[in-house]
Short mmCIF file of C-alpha atoms and ligand atoms in Angstrom, two decimals:
data_model
loop_
_atom_site.label_atom_id
_atom_site.label_comp_id
_atom_site.label_asym_id
_atom_site.label_seq_id
_atom_site.Cartn_x
_atom_site.Cartn_y
_atom_site.Cartn_z
CA MET A 1 85.52 -5.83 23.17
CA ALA A 2 82.98 -3.65 24.92
CA HIS A 3 82.04 -0.28 23.43
CA GLU A 4 82.10 2.75 25.71
CA LEU A 5 78.37 3.05 25.10
CA VAL A 6 75.71 0.96 23.42
CA VAL A 7 72.38 2.52 22.48
CA THR A 8 69.55 0.18 21.58
CA ALA A 9 66.39 1.33 19.84
CA SER A 10 63.52 -0.45 18.16
CA ARG A 11 63.06 2.59 15.90
CA ALA A 12 66.18 4.53 14.97
CA LEU A 13 66.17 6.89 11.99
CA LEU A 14 69.05 5.86 9.73
CA PRO A 15 69.73 7.29 6.27
CA ALA A 16 68.00 4.20 4.84
CA GLY A 17 64.95 4.63 7.08
CA TRP A 18 63.64 3.30 10.38
CA GLN A 19 65.53 0.32 11.76
CA ALA A 20 65.81 -1.67 14.98
CA VAL A 21 69.46 -1.33 15.94
CA GLU A 22 72.22 -1.52 18.49
CA ILE A 23 74.68 1.34 18.18
CA GLY A 24 78.22 1.17 19.49
CA VAL A 25 79.87 4.45 20.49
CA ASP A 26 83.56 5.03 21.22
CA ASP A 27 85.43 8.31 21.72
CA GLY A 28 82.24 10.23 21.00
CA ALA A 29 81.68 8.71 17.56
CA ILE A 30 79.42 5.96 16.25
CA THR A 31 81.72 3.00 15.60
CA ARG A 32 79.19 0.24 14.91
CA ILE A 33 75.59 -0.05 13.82
CA ALA A 34 74.27 -3.58 14.18
CA PRO A 35 70.81 -5.10 13.86
CA ALA A 36 68.81 -5.42 17.09
CA GLY A 37 69.62 -8.70 18.80
CA THR A 38 73.32 -8.67 17.88
CA GLY A 39 74.19 -8.28 21.55
CA LEU A 40 76.80 -5.51 21.43
CA GLN A 41 78.48 -5.05 24.80
CA GLY A 42 78.80 -1.58 26.31
CA LEU A 43 80.39 -0.19 29.46
CA ARG A 44 77.30 2.02 29.54
CA THR A 45 73.97 1.37 27.86
CA VAL A 46 71.02 3.52 26.84
CA GLU A 47 67.80 1.72 26.00
CA VAL A 48 65.27 3.75 24.06
CA PRO A 49 61.77 2.82 25.29
CA GLU A 50 59.31 1.26 22.82
CA ASP A 51 57.17 4.39 22.51
CA GLN A 52 60.20 6.58 21.73
CA VAL A 53 62.49 6.86 18.73
CA LEU A 54 66.16 7.63 18.21
CA LEU A 55 67.03 10.53 15.91
CA PRO A 56 70.27 12.19 14.83
CA GLY A 57 70.91 15.45 16.69
CA LEU A 58 69.53 18.46 14.86
CA VAL A 59 71.74 21.12 13.28
CA ASP A 60 70.48 24.71 13.53
CA SER A 61 72.52 26.89 11.21
CA HIS A 62 70.63 30.11 11.97
CA VAL A 63 70.91 31.23 15.57
CA HIS A 64 71.51 34.73 16.94
CA VAL A 65 73.29 34.17 20.25
CA ASN A 66 74.03 37.90 20.72
CA GLU A 67 77.02 37.45 23.07
CA PRO A 68 79.08 39.42 23.80
CA GLY A 69 77.52 42.86 23.69
CA ARG A 70 73.83 41.95 23.92
CA THR A 71 74.05 39.02 26.29
CA GLU A 72 70.89 40.25 28.00
CA TRP A 73 69.11 39.20 24.76
CA GLU A 74 70.36 35.57 24.96
CA GLY A 75 73.98 34.40 25.41
CA PHE A 76 75.88 31.16 24.80
CA ALA A 77 74.90 29.43 28.06
CA SER A 78 71.14 29.91 27.72
CA ALA A 79 71.13 29.42 23.93
CA THR A 80 72.99 26.13 24.07
CA ARG A 81 70.90 24.81 26.96
CA ALA A 82 67.77 25.65 24.96
CA ALA A 83 69.29 23.97 21.92
CA ALA A 84 70.07 20.78 23.83
CA ALA A 85 66.59 20.72 25.39
CA GLY A 86 65.20 20.97 21.86
CA GLY A 87 67.33 18.16 20.45
CA VAL A 88 69.74 20.50 18.66
CA THR A 89 73.37 19.38 19.05
CA THR A 90 75.06 21.85 16.70
CA ILE A 91 74.34 25.54 16.18
CA VAL A 92 75.94 28.03 13.85
CA ASP A 93 75.90 31.55 15.26
CA MET A 94 74.98 34.55 13.14
CA PRO A 95 77.51 37.39 12.83
CA LEU A 96 75.18 40.07 14.19
CA ASN A 97 73.54 41.27 17.01
CA SER A 98 76.58 40.61 19.14
CA ILE A 99 79.00 43.47 19.72
CA PRO A 100 81.39 43.18 18.04
CA PRO A 101 79.70 41.68 15.01
CA THR A 102 81.76 38.89 13.41
CA VAL A 103 83.18 41.00 10.59
CA ASP A 104 86.92 40.53 11.17
CA PRO A 105 89.18 37.87 12.74
CA GLU A 106 89.55 39.79 16.03
CA ALA A 107 85.80 39.77 16.52
CA LEU A 108 85.69 36.05 15.75
CA GLN A 109 88.27 35.45 18.48
CA VAL A 110 86.22 37.45 20.96
CA LYS A 111 83.12 35.41 20.17
CA ARG A 112 84.96 32.10 20.32
CA ALA A 113 86.37 32.98 23.73
CA ALA A 114 82.89 33.74 25.02
CA ALA A 115 81.41 30.56 23.53
CA GLU A 116 84.15 28.17 24.55
CA VAL A 117 83.45 28.30 28.28
CA ALA A 118 79.66 28.17 28.05
CA ALA A 119 78.67 25.80 25.25
CA HIS A 120 76.39 22.85 26.03
CA VAL A 121 76.27 21.92 22.33
CA ASP A 122 78.74 22.41 19.47
CA ILE A 123 79.01 25.88 17.98
CA GLY A 124 80.27 27.18 14.66
CA PHE A 125 80.26 30.73 13.34
CA TRP A 126 79.18 32.63 10.28
CA GLY A 127 81.20 35.68 9.24
CA GLY A 128 79.61 38.96 8.21
CA ALA A 129 79.92 40.87 4.92
CA ILE A 130 79.33 44.59 5.40
CA PRO A 131 80.39 47.63 3.38
CA GLY A 132 84.17 48.00 3.47
CA ASN A 133 85.17 44.66 5.01
CA GLY A 134 86.03 42.83 1.77
CA GLU A 135 89.62 42.39 2.94
CA GLN A 136 88.44 40.52 6.02
CA LEU A 137 86.66 37.78 4.10
CA ARG A 138 89.73 35.68 3.36
CA PRO A 139 91.20 35.77 6.89
CA LEU A 140 87.80 34.98 8.39
CA HIS A 141 87.42 32.11 5.94
CA GLU A 142 90.86 30.83 6.86
CA GLN A 143 89.90 30.95 10.52
CA GLY A 144 86.99 28.65 9.89
CA VAL A 145 83.75 30.57 9.43
CA PHE A 146 81.22 28.57 7.44
CA GLY A 147 80.35 31.41 5.07
CA PHE A 148 79.27 35.04 5.13
CA LYS A 149 76.01 36.73 5.86
CA CYS A 150 74.89 39.96 4.27
CA PHE A 151 71.72 42.03 4.33
CA LEU A 152 70.12 43.83 1.39
CA GLU A 153 67.98 45.87 3.80
CA ASP A 154 68.70 47.48 7.18
CA SER A 155 69.59 44.76 9.65
CA GLY A 156 68.05 46.41 12.69
CA VAL A 157 71.43 47.16 14.29
CA GLU A 158 73.64 50.02 13.12
CA GLU A 159 76.95 48.15 13.44
CA PHE A 160 75.89 45.71 10.72
CA PRO A 161 74.91 47.81 7.68
CA PRO A 162 73.50 46.28 4.50
CA LEU A 163 75.27 45.83 1.16
CA GLU A 164 74.14 47.23 -2.16
CA PRO A 165 73.53 44.39 -4.65
CA ALA A 166 76.72 45.41 -6.51
CA GLU A 167 78.76 45.18 -3.29
CA MET A 168 77.27 41.77 -2.58
CA GLU A 169 78.31 40.62 -6.03
CA ALA A 170 81.86 41.95 -5.55
CA ASP A 171 82.14 40.03 -2.29
CA MET A 172 80.73 36.92 -3.95
CA THR A 173 83.52 37.06 -6.50
CA ILE A 174 85.94 36.74 -3.58
CA LEU A 175 83.87 33.96 -1.99
CA ALA A 176 83.78 32.00 -5.27
CA GLU A 177 87.59 31.97 -5.24
CA LEU A 178 87.69 30.89 -1.61
CA GLY A 179 85.07 28.18 -2.07
CA SER A 180 82.92 29.89 0.56
CA MET A 181 79.30 30.98 0.32
CA MET A 182 77.14 34.06 0.77
CA ILE A 183 74.03 33.69 2.89
CA VAL A 184 71.57 36.51 2.37
CA HIS A 185 68.81 38.25 4.23
CA ALA A 186 66.90 38.80 1.01
CA GLU A 187 64.58 41.77 1.29
CA ASP A 188 65.19 44.62 -1.15
CA HIS A 189 65.80 48.03 0.40
CA GLY A 190 64.39 49.98 -2.53
CA THR A 191 61.16 48.01 -2.62
CA LEU A 192 60.67 48.37 1.12
CA ALA A 193 61.28 52.12 0.91
CA GLN A 194 58.32 52.37 -1.52
CA ALA A 195 56.01 50.34 0.71
CA PRO A 196 53.78 51.98 3.34
CA GLN A 197 55.67 52.35 6.62
CA ALA A 198 54.70 50.14 9.52
CA SER A 199 53.36 51.69 12.66
CA GLY A 200 50.69 50.86 15.18
CA ARG A 201 49.04 47.69 16.34
CA LYS A 202 47.52 46.28 13.15
CA TYR A 203 49.29 43.20 11.83
CA GLU A 204 47.81 43.86 8.41
CA ASP A 205 49.66 47.19 8.25
CA PHE A 206 52.92 45.55 9.25
CA LEU A 207 52.45 42.87 6.59
CA ARG A 208 51.83 45.55 3.95
CA SER A 209 55.07 47.27 4.98
CA ARG A 210 57.11 44.12 4.14
CA PRO A 211 55.58 42.98 0.83
CA ARG A 212 56.47 39.75 -0.92
CA GLU A 213 57.86 41.81 -3.78
CA ALA A 214 60.75 42.96 -1.54
CA GLU A 215 61.80 39.33 -1.10
CA ASN A 216 61.18 38.44 -4.74
CA VAL A 217 63.35 41.32 -6.01
CA ALA A 218 66.17 40.59 -3.58
CA ILE A 219 66.16 36.87 -4.34
CA ARG A 220 66.40 37.69 -8.05
CA ALA A 221 69.49 39.79 -7.26
CA VAL A 222 71.04 36.92 -5.30
CA ILE A 223 70.37 34.47 -8.14
CA ASP A 224 71.87 36.87 -10.68
CA ALA A 225 74.98 37.41 -8.56
CA ALA A 226 75.41 33.67 -7.95
CA ARG A 227 75.02 32.97 -11.66
CA ARG A 228 77.58 35.62 -12.67
CA THR A 229 80.18 34.89 -9.99
CA GLY A 230 79.77 31.11 -9.68
CA ALA A 231 79.68 31.51 -5.90
CA ARG A 232 77.41 29.46 -3.70
CA ALA A 233 74.47 31.43 -2.34
CA HIS A 234 71.93 30.61 0.32
CA ILE A 235 68.57 32.30 0.86
CA LEU A 236 67.89 32.79 4.55
CA HIS A 237 64.42 32.50 6.08
CA LEU A 238 62.34 32.34 2.92
CA SER A 239 58.83 33.62 3.52
CA SER A 240 57.50 34.68 0.09
CA ALA A 241 56.30 31.63 -1.83
CA ASP A 242 56.16 33.84 -4.94
CA ALA A 243 59.93 33.41 -5.25
CA LEU A 244 59.73 29.61 -5.49
CA PRO A 245 59.34 29.34 -9.30
CA GLU A 246 62.45 31.45 -9.88
CA ILE A 247 64.38 29.50 -7.28
CA ARG A 248 63.40 26.24 -8.96
CA ALA A 249 64.38 27.58 -12.38
CA ALA A 250 67.74 28.87 -11.14
CA ARG A 251 68.61 25.55 -9.54
CA ALA A 252 67.54 23.63 -12.64
CA GLU A 253 69.90 25.85 -14.61
CA GLY A 254 72.77 24.98 -12.27
CA VAL A 255 72.99 28.13 -10.15
CA ARG A 256 74.51 27.10 -6.81
CA LEU A 257 71.64 28.02 -4.55
CA THR A 258 70.24 26.58 -1.34
CA VAL A 259 67.20 27.77 0.61
CA GLU A 260 65.98 27.63 4.18
CA THR A 261 62.73 28.50 5.86
CA CYS A 262 61.79 28.65 9.54
CA PRO A 263 59.21 27.15 11.89
CA HIS A 264 57.24 30.40 12.18
CA TYR A 265 56.56 30.56 8.44
CA LEU A 266 55.40 26.94 8.48
CA VAL A 267 53.34 26.95 11.66
CA LEU A 268 51.85 30.44 12.00
CA ALA A 269 49.68 32.44 9.59
CA ALA A 270 48.97 36.16 9.20
CA GLU A 271 45.19 35.64 9.45
CA GLU A 272 45.59 34.29 12.99
CA ILE A 273 47.86 37.02 14.36
CA VAL A 274 45.94 39.38 16.59
CA ASP A 275 46.62 43.09 16.48
CA GLY A 276 49.30 44.19 18.93
CA ALA A 277 50.88 40.69 19.05
CA THR A 278 54.43 41.89 18.51
CA THR A 279 55.61 38.47 19.76
CA HIS A 280 54.92 37.54 16.11
CA LYS A 281 56.96 40.33 14.49
CA CYS A 282 59.84 39.12 12.37
CA CYS A 283 61.37 40.07 9.03
CA PRO A 284 60.48 38.92 6.46
CA PRO A 285 57.02 38.65 8.01
CA ILE A 286 54.74 35.67 8.59
CA ARG A 287 52.39 35.67 5.59
CA GLU A 288 48.99 34.22 4.73
CA ALA A 289 47.91 30.59 5.18
CA ALA A 290 47.86 30.03 1.41
CA ASN A 291 51.51 31.17 1.22
CA ARG A 292 52.33 28.76 4.05
CA ASP A 293 50.83 25.85 2.09
CA LEU A 294 53.16 26.61 -0.82
CA LEU A 295 56.20 26.61 1.50
CA TRP A 296 55.20 23.13 2.71
CA GLU A 297 54.92 21.97 -0.90
CA ALA A 298 58.37 23.37 -1.62
CA LEU A 299 59.80 21.48 1.34
CA ALA A 300 58.18 18.26 0.23
CA ASP A 301 59.49 18.61 -3.34
CA GLY A 302 63.01 19.55 -2.20
CA THR A 303 63.05 23.19 -3.39
CA ILE A 304 63.60 24.27 0.21
CA ASP A 305 66.59 22.43 1.68
CA CYS A 306 66.24 23.02 5.37
CA VAL A 307 64.26 24.33 8.30
CA VAL A 308 66.25 26.30 10.88
CA SER A 309 65.09 28.52 13.70
CA ASP A 310 66.31 32.06 12.94
CA HIS A 311 66.21 32.23 16.73
CA SER A 312 66.38 36.00 17.17
CA PRO A 313 65.53 37.03 20.69
CA SER A 314 65.65 40.40 22.42
CA THR A 315 64.70 41.57 25.85
CA ALA A 316 60.98 41.56 26.59
CA GLU A 317 61.01 45.37 26.78
CA LEU A 318 62.15 45.67 23.17
CA LYS A 319 59.18 43.62 21.97
CA LEU A 320 56.95 46.49 23.24
CA LEU A 321 54.27 44.08 24.39
CA ASP A 322 52.52 46.92 26.24
CA THR A 323 51.97 49.20 23.23
CA GLY A 324 51.95 46.44 20.60
CA ASP A 325 53.49 48.79 18.05
CA PHE A 326 54.65 46.70 15.09
CA GLY A 327 56.67 49.59 13.68
CA ALA A 328 58.87 50.07 16.73
CA ALA A 329 59.06 46.56 18.27
CA TRP A 330 62.14 44.35 17.79
CA GLY A 331 61.62 41.94 14.92
CA GLY A 332 62.61 38.40 15.81
CA ILE A 333 61.07 35.15 17.03
CA SER A 334 62.68 32.73 19.47
CA SER A 335 62.25 29.03 18.75
CA LEU A 336 65.58 27.34 19.30
CA GLN A 337 64.14 24.96 21.90
CA LEU A 338 60.85 24.40 20.07
CA GLY A 339 61.70 23.80 16.42
CA LEU A 340 61.34 20.03 16.29
CA PRO A 341 57.96 19.70 18.05
CA LEU A 342 56.62 22.77 16.21
CA VAL A 343 57.51 21.52 12.75
CA TRP A 344 56.65 17.90 13.57
CA SER A 345 53.21 18.83 14.96
CA GLU A 346 52.34 20.74 11.80
CA ALA A 347 53.90 18.15 9.46
CA ARG A 348 52.03 15.34 11.20
CA ALA A 349 48.73 17.19 10.79
CA ARG A 350 49.55 17.50 7.08
CA GLY A 351 50.21 13.78 6.72
CA LEU A 352 53.99 14.12 6.38
CA GLU A 353 56.56 11.81 7.97
CA LEU A 354 58.85 12.41 10.93
CA SER A 355 61.74 11.20 8.77
CA GLN A 356 61.10 14.12 6.39
CA VAL A 357 61.09 16.62 9.24
CA VAL A 358 64.37 15.28 10.57
CA GLY A 359 65.85 15.49 7.06
CA TRP A 360 64.97 19.19 6.88
CA MET A 361 66.31 19.90 10.37
CA SER A 362 69.33 17.61 10.67
CA SER A 363 71.00 16.32 7.51
CA GLY A 364 69.62 19.26 5.48
CA PRO A 365 71.40 22.02 7.42
CA ALA A 366 74.43 19.77 8.06
CA ASP A 367 74.85 19.38 4.31
CA GLN A 368 74.24 23.06 3.69
CA VAL A 369 77.18 24.03 5.90
CA GLY A 370 79.31 21.04 4.87
CA LEU A 371 79.29 19.13 8.17
CA GLN A 372 79.36 15.55 6.97
CA ASP A 373 80.28 14.17 10.39
CA ARG A 374 76.83 14.92 11.76
CA GLY A 375 73.17 15.16 10.79
CA ARG A 376 72.81 11.40 10.39
CA ILE A 377 73.08 8.19 12.38
CA ALA A 378 75.95 6.48 10.58
CA GLU A 379 79.25 4.84 11.38
CA ARG A 380 82.01 7.45 11.88
CA ALA A 381 79.45 10.19 12.54
CA SER A 382 79.52 12.09 15.82
CA ALA A 383 77.34 10.28 18.38
CA ASP A 384 74.91 13.20 18.63
CA LEU A 385 71.58 11.53 19.31
CA VAL A 386 68.09 12.51 20.39
CA VAL A 387 65.54 10.37 22.16
CA PHE A 388 62.15 11.63 21.01
CA ALA A 389 58.59 10.69 22.01
CA PRO A 390 56.76 11.46 18.76
CA GLU A 391 53.19 10.95 20.01
CA LYS A 392 53.40 12.64 23.40
CA SER A 393 51.33 15.84 23.71
CA TRP A 394 52.28 18.85 25.74
CA SER A 395 51.73 22.59 25.78
CA VAL A 396 54.35 25.30 25.62
CA GLU A 397 54.90 27.40 28.72
CA ALA A 398 57.16 30.29 27.81
CA GLU A 399 58.23 30.62 31.45
CA SER A 400 59.72 27.13 31.53
CA LEU A 401 61.87 27.45 28.39
CA TRP A 402 65.66 27.76 28.66
CA HIS A 403 65.56 30.90 26.46
CA ARG A 404 66.85 33.82 28.52
CA ASN A 405 63.84 35.99 27.70
CA LYS A 406 60.54 34.21 28.26
CA VAL A 407 58.72 35.87 25.39
CA SER A 408 57.27 33.37 22.95
CA ALA A 409 54.98 33.43 19.94
CA TYR A 410 54.06 29.88 20.97
CA ASP A 411 53.11 30.34 24.63
CA GLY A 412 50.19 28.03 25.42
CA ARG A 413 50.39 26.22 22.08
CA GLU A 414 49.53 22.51 22.09
CA LEU A 415 52.25 20.42 20.46
CA VAL A 416 52.99 16.79 19.78
CA GLY A 417 56.47 15.37 20.29
CA VAL A 418 58.76 15.60 23.30
CA VAL A 419 62.56 15.60 23.33
CA GLU A 420 63.26 13.18 26.18
CA SER A 421 67.06 13.39 26.17
CA THR A 422 69.92 14.61 24.04
CA LEU A 423 73.32 12.97 23.72
CA LEU A 424 76.33 14.98 22.59
CA ARG A 425 79.23 12.72 21.55
CA GLY A 426 77.57 9.86 23.43
CA GLU A 427 77.08 11.74 26.71
CA GLU A 428 73.70 12.93 27.86
CA VAL A 429 73.59 16.72 28.10
CA ASP A 430 73.10 17.53 31.80
CA PHE A 431 72.62 21.33 31.44
CA GLU A 432 75.33 21.93 34.07
CA THR A 433 78.65 20.93 32.57
CA PRO A 434 79.31 22.68 29.26
CA ARG A 435 80.76 20.01 26.98
CA GLY A 436 80.11 21.65 23.63
CA ARG A 437 83.02 22.29 21.29
CA LEU A 438 83.82 25.05 18.87
CA ILE A 439 83.68 23.77 15.33
CA SER A 440 84.98 25.35 12.16
CA ARG A 441 84.86 24.89 8.44
CA THR A 442 88.42 23.63 8.30
CA GLU A 443 87.32 20.52 10.19
CA ALA A 444 84.30 20.10 7.97
CA ALA A 445 84.29 18.16 4.73
CA ALA A 446 84.21 19.83 1.34
CA PRO A 447 80.95 21.56 0.37
CA GLN A 448 78.20 19.27 -0.87
CA PRO A 449 77.45 19.02 -4.55
CA GLN A 450 74.26 20.90 -5.33
CA SER A 451 71.12 18.97 -6.14
ZN1 LIG B 1 68.41 35.83 11.44
#
C-alpha cells in the first residue's frame, strides 16, 4: 500500500548514524524506514538532492515569544515562522516577558489561545515560579507545562520577580513530588550586587558587572537544592565555564541536573565585541574566547546536554543602538532562525561533526523536556524533518530574517549551512497556513533517566 509521503535521502541522520533511506510517512508520523532502493510507494514524494542531507527537526526549549503583552517584541506568528525557516519544528515558550507571565493556569490559557491560531511549528509552555505562586505549581503541571522557570536575579521585567534560594528549594520540594523540574536562570543576586554596576559603552565594563562568580554561586545553590529535594534541575544558558567541574561532580554523584548553553556563548567572544554593540548584550554575558573553548569541550564530553537559542528579542529602540549604553539596553539576543547554521559553522571549523550538532539541538532538548516522539528520525516519531545543505555558504542579512525586530548580533556574518525546507508532520511549512499544534507534558513520555 502506498504511504501518504515517501522521503528519499542518500544521507539521513538516524540515531545509528548517516544512512541512505526511504522513509514512509502516514498521518504525520514516520511509519517505515527502509534502505535506499527498497522502492516504497508514496502518494507524494520528496527527494533530497545529493548535496543535501535529511535531519530530524530541531527542538528549541528556550524561546521568549512575548505574546500577549509584548507582541511588538516578537509574537507567535513571527517566532514560529523564524523557527521553521531555521529548521526548528518544536519550541517551548518561556513564562516571561509576555503579559501575563505564565504563573497560573489562567495565564497559561491566555497564552495557549494566542498561540493556537498563529503557530507554524509545535509549541509547548514552561510555567513560572515566582514569590507567592507555590499553590499554582500543581495546577500548571496538571495542565501540561513542561517544568518551571525561576530567576535568582532580577529578570528584567517587574511582573516576574526572582526567588530567594530558600524559596526555590521550597518550590523544588513540590516539583519533586510532581515529577516536574525547575529550570533556573542561575546568576546570584548577592554577588551581582557587589559587582561594579554596568553603564556606558564599554563591553569590558558590562562583562565586569556580570562576573562568572555570580553564575558559579547560583549554580552551586541549584545543585544543593536539587540534591536535598531530589527534584530535577536544569541550568539555563550556561556561560561561565568555571562552573563545569562542579556540574560534572554533581552529576557523577547522581544529582538530577541537566545543562544547556546557547549559540552566542559558542560563536561569539568578549574580545571581539566592539564598544557600544548592545546587539551583543545578554545575561549572563558572552565571555572570553578561552571560556568559549571550555564550553565546546563540555559539549563534546556530554557535560552540557543541549544548545538552545534563548531567543530573547525586544524592539530595536530598547536595544539603545544609538547610545550603546550597556547598562540601560535590553539584554537578549535573537537567534531562533539562525541556531543551526551558527553552531554548525563553528563546530565545523573546530573539526566536529554535524551529527553532534544535531544531537545537541534536536534529541538533546527533546530528551530534556521528555518529548520522545520527536528529536530523532525513527519509526513512530513525528515526521518533523529538515532538508539541510551543509556545505552551502551564505551571509546573514538581519533585514531578511523572519524575526519581528531586525536587530541581530550576527548581521553580515558568513555562515555555512542552509535550511532548504522544513517538514512538520510530513507537510512542508509554507509560512502562510499555521499548522503547528500546542503540545503539553501530558502527551509527552516520562522524563528521561539522567546520564
Ligand atoms: Zn531566556
